[in-house]
XYZ file of C-alpha atoms in Angstrom:
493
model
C 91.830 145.551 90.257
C 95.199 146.429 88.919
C 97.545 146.779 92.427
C 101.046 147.589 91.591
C 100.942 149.185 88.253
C 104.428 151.127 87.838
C 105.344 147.876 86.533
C 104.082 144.337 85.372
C 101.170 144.155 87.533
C 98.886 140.711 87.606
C 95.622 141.023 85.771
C 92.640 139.736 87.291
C 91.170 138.429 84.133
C 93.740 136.341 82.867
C 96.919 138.677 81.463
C 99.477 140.451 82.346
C 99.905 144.704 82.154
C 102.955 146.756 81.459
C 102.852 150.079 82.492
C 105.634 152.760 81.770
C 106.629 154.773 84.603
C 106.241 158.286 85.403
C 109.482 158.598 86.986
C 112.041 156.645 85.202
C 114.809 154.833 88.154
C 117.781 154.361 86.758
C 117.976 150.971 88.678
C 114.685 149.240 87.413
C 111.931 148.675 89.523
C 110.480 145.287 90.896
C 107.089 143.767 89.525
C 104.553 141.582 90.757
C 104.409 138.955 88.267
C 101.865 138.402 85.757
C 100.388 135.663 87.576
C 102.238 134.005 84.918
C 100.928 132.461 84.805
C 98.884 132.950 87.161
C 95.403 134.297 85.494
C 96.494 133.536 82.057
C 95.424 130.141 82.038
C 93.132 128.400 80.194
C 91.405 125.130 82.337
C 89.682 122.200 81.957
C 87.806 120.587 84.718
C 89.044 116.796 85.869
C 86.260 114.383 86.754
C 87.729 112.437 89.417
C 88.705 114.567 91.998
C 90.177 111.959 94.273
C 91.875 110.682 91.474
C 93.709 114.097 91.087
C 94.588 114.390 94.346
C 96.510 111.082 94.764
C 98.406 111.985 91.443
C 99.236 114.747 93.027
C 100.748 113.300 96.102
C 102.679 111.346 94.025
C 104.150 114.042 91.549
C 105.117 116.247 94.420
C 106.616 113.999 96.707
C 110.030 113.674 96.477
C 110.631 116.843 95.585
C 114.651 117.378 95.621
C 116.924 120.116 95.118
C 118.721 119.602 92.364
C 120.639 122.352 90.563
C 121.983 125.894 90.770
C 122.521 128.587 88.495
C 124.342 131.880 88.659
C 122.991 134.816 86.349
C 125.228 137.360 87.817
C 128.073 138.396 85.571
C 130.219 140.743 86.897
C 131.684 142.026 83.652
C 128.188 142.282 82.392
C 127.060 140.624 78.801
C 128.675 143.604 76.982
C 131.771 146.017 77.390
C 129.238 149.086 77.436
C 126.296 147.769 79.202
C 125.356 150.327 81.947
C 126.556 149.643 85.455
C 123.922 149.033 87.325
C 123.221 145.978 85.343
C 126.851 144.677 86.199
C 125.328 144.550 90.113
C 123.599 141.927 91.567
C 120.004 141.911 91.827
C 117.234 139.981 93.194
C 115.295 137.829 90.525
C 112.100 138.696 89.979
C 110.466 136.379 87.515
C 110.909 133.125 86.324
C 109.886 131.656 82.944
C 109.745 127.974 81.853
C 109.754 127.676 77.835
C 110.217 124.001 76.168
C 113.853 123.410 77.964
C 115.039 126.882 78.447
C 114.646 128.465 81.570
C 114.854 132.581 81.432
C 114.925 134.386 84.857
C 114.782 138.229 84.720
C 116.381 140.052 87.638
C 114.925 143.518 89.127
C 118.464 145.320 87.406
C 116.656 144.562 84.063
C 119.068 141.505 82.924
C 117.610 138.447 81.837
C 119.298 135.147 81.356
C 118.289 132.404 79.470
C 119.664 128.755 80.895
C 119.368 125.144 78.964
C 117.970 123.053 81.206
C 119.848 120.122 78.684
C 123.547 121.131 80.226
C 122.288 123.372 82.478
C 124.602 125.919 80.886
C 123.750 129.679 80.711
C 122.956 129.940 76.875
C 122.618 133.769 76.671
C 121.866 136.591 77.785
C 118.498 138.292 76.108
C 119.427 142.326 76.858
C 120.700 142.804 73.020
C 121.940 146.095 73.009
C 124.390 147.852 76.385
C 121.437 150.557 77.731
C 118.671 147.651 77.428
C 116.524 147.199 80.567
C 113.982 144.238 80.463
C 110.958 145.258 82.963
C 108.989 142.066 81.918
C 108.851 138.746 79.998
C 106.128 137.129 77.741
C 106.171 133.309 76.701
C 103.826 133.325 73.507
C 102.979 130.068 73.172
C 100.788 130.869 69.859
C 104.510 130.917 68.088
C 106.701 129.488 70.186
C 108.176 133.080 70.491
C 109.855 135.098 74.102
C 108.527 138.947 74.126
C 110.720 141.270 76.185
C 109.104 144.556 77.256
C 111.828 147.021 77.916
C 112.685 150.574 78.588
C 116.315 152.380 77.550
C 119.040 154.513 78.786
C 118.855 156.367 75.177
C 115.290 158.017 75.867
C 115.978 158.313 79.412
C 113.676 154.675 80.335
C 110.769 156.911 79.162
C 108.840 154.393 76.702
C 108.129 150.902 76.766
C 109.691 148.731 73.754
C 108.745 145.228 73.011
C 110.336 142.357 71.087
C 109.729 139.181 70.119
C 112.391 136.171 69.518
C 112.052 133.295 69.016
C 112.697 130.362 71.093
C 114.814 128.266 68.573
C 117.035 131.491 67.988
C 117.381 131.880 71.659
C 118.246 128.428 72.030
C 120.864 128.540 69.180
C 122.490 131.504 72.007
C 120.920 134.383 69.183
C 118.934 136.694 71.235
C 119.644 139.698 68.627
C 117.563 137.790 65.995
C 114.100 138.710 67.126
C 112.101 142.117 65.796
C 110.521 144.594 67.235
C 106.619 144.896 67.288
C 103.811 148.089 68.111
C 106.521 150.413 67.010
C 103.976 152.498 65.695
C 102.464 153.025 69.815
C 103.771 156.061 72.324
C 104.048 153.714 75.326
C 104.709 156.105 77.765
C 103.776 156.627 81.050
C 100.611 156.183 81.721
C 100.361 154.207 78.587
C 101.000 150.323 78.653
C 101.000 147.137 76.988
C 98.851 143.752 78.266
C 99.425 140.479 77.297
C 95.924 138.116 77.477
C 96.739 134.446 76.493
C 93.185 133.715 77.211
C 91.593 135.103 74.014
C 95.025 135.499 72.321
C 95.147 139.633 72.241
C 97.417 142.477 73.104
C 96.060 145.671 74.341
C 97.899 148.420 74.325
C 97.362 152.258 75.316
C 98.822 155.496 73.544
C 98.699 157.990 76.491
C 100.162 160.511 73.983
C 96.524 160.652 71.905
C 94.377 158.391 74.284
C 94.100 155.433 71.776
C 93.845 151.529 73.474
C 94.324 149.274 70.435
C 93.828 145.580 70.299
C 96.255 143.009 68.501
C 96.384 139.804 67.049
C 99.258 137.501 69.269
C 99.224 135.051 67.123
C 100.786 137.634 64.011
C 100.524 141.192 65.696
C 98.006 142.564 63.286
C 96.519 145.699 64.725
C 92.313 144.243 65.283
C 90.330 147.446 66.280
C 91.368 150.832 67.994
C 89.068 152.177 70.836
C 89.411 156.265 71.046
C 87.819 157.834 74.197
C 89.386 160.240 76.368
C 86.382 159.007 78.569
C 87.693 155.635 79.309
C 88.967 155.418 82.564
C 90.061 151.381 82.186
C 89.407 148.352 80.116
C 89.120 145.128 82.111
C 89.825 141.983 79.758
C 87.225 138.354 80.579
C 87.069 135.376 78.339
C 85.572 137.074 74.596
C 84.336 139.835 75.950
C 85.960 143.418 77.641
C 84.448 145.985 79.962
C 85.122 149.468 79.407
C 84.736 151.843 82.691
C 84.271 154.971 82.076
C 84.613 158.338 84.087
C 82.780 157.988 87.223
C 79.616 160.210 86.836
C 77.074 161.633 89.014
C 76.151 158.423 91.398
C 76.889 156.173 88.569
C 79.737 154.709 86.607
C 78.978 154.074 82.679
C 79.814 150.770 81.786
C 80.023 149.065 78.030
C 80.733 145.533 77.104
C 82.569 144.752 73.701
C 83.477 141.596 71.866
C 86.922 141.342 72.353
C 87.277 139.769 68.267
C 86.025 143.120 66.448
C 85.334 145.536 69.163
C 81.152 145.398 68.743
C 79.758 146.922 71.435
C 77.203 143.982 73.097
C 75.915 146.058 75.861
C 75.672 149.406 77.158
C 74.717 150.154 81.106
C 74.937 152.308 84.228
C 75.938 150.955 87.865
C 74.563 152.773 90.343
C 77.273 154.288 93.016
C 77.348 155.965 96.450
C 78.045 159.432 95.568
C 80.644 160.007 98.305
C 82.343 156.666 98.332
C 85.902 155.851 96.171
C 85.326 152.317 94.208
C 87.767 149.619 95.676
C 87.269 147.404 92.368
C 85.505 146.966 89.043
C 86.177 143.591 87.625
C 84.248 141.854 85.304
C 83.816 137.995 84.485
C 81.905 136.650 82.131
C 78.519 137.728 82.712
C 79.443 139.069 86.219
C 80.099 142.055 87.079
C 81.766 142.528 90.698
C 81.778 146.463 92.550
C 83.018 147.238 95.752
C 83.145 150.270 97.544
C 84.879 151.566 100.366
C 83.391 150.193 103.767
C 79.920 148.759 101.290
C 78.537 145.499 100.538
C 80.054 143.256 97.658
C 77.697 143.594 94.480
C 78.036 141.217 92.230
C 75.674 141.936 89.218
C 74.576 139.528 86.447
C 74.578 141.881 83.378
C 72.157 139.255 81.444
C 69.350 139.990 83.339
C 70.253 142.744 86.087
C 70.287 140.191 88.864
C 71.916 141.113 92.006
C 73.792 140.207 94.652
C 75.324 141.410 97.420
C 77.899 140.048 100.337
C 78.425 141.838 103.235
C 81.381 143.947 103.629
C 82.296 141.828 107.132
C 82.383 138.247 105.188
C 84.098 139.621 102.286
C 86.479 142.287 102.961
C 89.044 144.230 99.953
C 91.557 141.575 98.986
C 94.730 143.050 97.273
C 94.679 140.694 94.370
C 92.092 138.366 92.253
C 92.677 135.363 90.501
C 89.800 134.147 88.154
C 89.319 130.094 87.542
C 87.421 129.896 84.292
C 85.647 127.469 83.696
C 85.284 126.327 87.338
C 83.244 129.937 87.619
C 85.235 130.624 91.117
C 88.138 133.471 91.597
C 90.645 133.684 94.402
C 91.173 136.469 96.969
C 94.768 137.198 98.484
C 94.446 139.689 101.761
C 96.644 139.599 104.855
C 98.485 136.401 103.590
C 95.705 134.453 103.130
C 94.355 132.737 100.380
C 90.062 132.209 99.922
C 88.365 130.620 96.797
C 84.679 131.888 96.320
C 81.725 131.744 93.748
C 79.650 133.869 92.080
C 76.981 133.551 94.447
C 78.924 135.301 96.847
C 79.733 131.900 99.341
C 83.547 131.057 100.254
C 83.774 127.764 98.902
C 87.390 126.587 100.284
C 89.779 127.936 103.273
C 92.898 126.999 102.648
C 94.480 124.602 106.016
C 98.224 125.629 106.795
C 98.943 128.115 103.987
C 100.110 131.387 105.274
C 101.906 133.090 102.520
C 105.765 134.282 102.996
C 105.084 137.988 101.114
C 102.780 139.924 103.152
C 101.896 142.048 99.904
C 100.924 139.211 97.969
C 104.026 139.140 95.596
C 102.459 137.087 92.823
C 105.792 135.971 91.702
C 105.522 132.951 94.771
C 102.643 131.756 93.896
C 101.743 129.388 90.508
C 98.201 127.709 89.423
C 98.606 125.093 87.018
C 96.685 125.009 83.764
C 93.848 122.593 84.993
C 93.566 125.078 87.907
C 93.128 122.431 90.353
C 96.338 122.735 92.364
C 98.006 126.643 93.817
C 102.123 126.505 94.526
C 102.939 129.081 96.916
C 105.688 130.083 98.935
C 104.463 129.994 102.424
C 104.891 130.164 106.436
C 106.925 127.077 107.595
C 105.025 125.345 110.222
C 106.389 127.901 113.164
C 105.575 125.239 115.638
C 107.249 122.516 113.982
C 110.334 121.588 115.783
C 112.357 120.606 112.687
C 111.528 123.384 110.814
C 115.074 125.683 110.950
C 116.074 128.896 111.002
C 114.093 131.599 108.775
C 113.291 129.166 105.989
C 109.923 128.912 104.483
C 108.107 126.022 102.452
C 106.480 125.408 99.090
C 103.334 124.324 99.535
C 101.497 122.028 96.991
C 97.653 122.955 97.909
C 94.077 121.506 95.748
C 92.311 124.619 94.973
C 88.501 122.992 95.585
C 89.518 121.632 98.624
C 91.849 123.913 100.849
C 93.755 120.436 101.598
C 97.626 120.837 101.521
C 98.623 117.521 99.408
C 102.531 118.597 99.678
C 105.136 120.873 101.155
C 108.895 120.958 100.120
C 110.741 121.917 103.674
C 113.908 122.046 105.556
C 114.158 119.528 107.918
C 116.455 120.013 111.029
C 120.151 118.898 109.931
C 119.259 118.861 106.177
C 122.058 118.757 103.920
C 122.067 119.118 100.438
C 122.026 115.655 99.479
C 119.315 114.869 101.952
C 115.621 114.183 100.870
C 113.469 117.128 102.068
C 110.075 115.669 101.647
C 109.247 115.074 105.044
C 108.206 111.545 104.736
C 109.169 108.967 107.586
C 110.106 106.324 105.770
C 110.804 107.468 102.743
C 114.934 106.177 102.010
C 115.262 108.450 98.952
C 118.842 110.205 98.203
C 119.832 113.317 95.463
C 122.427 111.743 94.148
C 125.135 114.839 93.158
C 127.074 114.462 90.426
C 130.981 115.751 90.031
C 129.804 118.505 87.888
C 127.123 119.478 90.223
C 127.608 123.627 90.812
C 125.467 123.182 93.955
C 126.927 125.368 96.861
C 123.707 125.769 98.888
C 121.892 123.874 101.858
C 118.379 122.850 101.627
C 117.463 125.681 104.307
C 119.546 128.544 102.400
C 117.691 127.392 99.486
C 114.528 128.076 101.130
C 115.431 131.471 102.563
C 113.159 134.266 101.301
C 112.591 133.225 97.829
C 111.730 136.060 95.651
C 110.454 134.091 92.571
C 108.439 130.857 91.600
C 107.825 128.894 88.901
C 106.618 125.700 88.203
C 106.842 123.796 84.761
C 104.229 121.068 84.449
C 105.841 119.320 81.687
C 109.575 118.547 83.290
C 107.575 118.591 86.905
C 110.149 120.854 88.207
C 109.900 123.640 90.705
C 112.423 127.015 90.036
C 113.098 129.209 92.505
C 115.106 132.390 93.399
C 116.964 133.547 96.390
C 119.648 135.515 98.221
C 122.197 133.130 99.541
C 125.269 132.910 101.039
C 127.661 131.514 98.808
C 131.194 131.635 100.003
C 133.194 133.675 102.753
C 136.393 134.536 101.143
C 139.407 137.557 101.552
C 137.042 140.068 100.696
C 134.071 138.931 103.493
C 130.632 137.469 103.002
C 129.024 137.407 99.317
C 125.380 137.722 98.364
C 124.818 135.455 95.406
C 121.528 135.427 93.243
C 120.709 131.977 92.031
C 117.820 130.197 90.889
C 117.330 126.449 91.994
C 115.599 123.545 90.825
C 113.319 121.099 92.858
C 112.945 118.084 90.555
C 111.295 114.853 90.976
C 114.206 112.725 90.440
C 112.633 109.203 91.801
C 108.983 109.273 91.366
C 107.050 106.819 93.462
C 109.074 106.792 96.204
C 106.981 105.871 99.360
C 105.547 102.242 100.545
């Protein structure tokens, strides 16, 4: 299922889909993120489970905020760079690459910060009409792709470009090149990003051509030309192609997703008068849901089905596939529910109501073993400490449903106050004179609009609207993204 898809939209198997609009906005447009993330990792199962979780505890507990950065700039990065992108805009997306932190706001800017001095190195919009709808971190070459539309062909086409992360780091954003400049990316046409298997799809709406590339060098792989197709799903080495819905049936093929060989050709069976809520297909599973019908979940080795009834498993609004713990998460009405292929709910998740009641992917993170979900969440509303209208980040294990941590506000928290919540726990943030913090722990909090979490500093960045001074000319709205680092490890008895 594809949700949003004016912009980047997350993909249920493990990528991320840009989609050019139909009606340019001179403004830019939000995006659910790619579930950065999200379904584009690759996992390996731990062993000891118990073992996890206590690391776990540890790594998240003392939490702290620790630093602030500004990516508005009021004169904007150029003399001609188009107005709107001289406003302030909410941040929608957040990417973590080696030490540089790049957050890209709905306007279409995108900074890049060192998280070394903690210094804005650049900004990655290289030419004044540039807007950025989405970022890429390929970590095949160590390489940033921007997809962007332009003021020069009225925001009509998607571009993309690749830099690398040494030149960005050296402040030389302009040193990257352009790649598919051979593809019409127009709207309905788009480009998809799959880590997993290491491909780029993209789709010529101008002649009905998907192609598949190489990520690794961009080499064009295979083309696929039917006018017929009405999507192409993406699983581990394999993709489905759905075809026009026929008379109560949809055709279905399976391809290897290497060279395009076609491994198995089929017809699901439909109910003539109902619309199709989903297709998605993993691995050998095949998963169709109509409106107000069963779940079907088909086994396309040997035609096995099953089926789960459409009161225990209702239309979520987003997927997440774990690979190679064969389970996929369900987002609907806030809620978060892991479940097999057998069609059994396998974990309810205890005290995680999330904050975004359309399941904005851009709150929520699973790291690469896939054993723990990060999601901006519901403070505890009968908490007595919890103030005001901030929320929590919640530190959840996926097989269990057991909440292992939560960063909070806690009543009279100031910024140099530990926010884990622990009783006894006599750990400080120790701010230094260069410190650009302006924010409480409970502003910081407020209504955060973007997540991410980088497993290799163990640091939480986050984005949110915040009051940052009140000055001759009234109250200011400042964007700013925030850091929540472990500064003191093990600190609990």
């Amino acid at each position: 299922m594809d949700g949003r898809r004016i912009t980047a939209s997350p993909r249920p198997c493990s990528g991320r889909r840009v989609v050019a609009k139909k009606r340019p906005r001179g403004g830019g447009d939000g995006f659910v993120n790619s579930v950065k993330k999200l379904q584009r990792r690759e996992i390996c199962s731990k062993r000891d489970r118990s073992f996890s979780m206590c690391d776990a505890q540890e790594r998240f507990r003392n939490i702290h905020l620790q630093e602030e950065y500004d990516t508005h700039d009021p004169k904007g990065h150029c003399s001609m760079v188009l107005p709107f992108l001289k406003k302030r805009s909410k941040i929608v997306e957040i990417v973590a690459a080696r030490d540089i932190v790049f957050a890209l706001a709905q306007s279409g800017i995108c900074a890049a910060f060192s998280r070394e001095t903690n210094q804005r190195i650049c900004f990655l919009n290289v030419s004044p009409d540039e807007v950025i709808r989405s970022l890429f971190y390929n970590k095949n070459n160590d390489s940033l792709i921007t997809v962007s539309v332009y003021a020069s062909d009225s925001f009509s086409s998607l571009k993309c470009r690749t830099t690398g992360i040494e030149y960005i780091r050296r402040g030389k954003p302009d040193a990257g090149f352009a790649l598919f400049e051979s593809e019409s990316l127009k709207w309905p046409g788009f480009v998809e990003f799959d880590d997993v298997n290491g491909k780029v799809l993209t789709f010529s709406a101008q002649d009905s051509i998907y192609k598949v590339f190489d990520l690794k060098n961009y080499m064009m792989l295979y083309s696929i030309s039917d006018k017929n197709v009405q999507e192409i799903k993406i699983s581990p080495g394999i993709m489905l192609l759905i075809f026009n819905k026929a008379s109560g049936h949809v055709p279905l093929k399976i391809l290897s997703i290497e060279d395009g060989t076609v491994l198995k050709t089929f017809n699901h069976l439909l109910h003539r008068n109902k619309k199709v809520d989903f297709i998605e297909q993993f691995n050998e599973k095949l998963l169709v849901k109509q409106e107000n019908e069963n779940l079907q979940i088909l086994d396309v080795r040997n035609s096995e089905l099953t089926e789960v009834s459409r009161t225990e498993f209702m239309t979520p609004s987003a997927f997440i596939f774990l690979y190679e713990n064969q389970l996929f998460l369900t987002f609907r009405n806030r809620t978060v529910a892991v479940w097999n292929f057998r069609g059994e709910l396998v974990t309810s998740f205890e005290d995680h109501l999330l904050w975004h009641p359309d399941c904005n992917t851009n709150n929520i993170y699973i790291t690469s073993d896939q054993d723990l979900i990060i999601s901006y969440c519901k403070a505890d509303s009968d908490d007595p400490l919890t103030e005001g209208n901030a929320g929590s980040i919640n530190i959840s294990n996926i097989l269990t449903g057991k909440c292992l941590a939560k960063v909070k506000a806690m009543d009279g928290t100031k910024l140099d106050d530990c926010i884990c919540g622990g009783r006894r726990c006599k750990c400080r943030k120790r701010v230094g004179a260069s410190s650009r913090m302006t924010s409480s722990v409970t502003e910081a909090l407020e209504d955060i609009t973007a997540l991410f979490y980088d497993e290799e500093r163990n640091e939480i960045y986050t984005e949110n609207s915040v009051v940052f001074y009140e000055g001759a000319f009234g109250m200011q709205i400042v964007q700013r993204i925030r850091t929540c680092l472990d500064e003191t490890g093990r600190g609990y008895d």
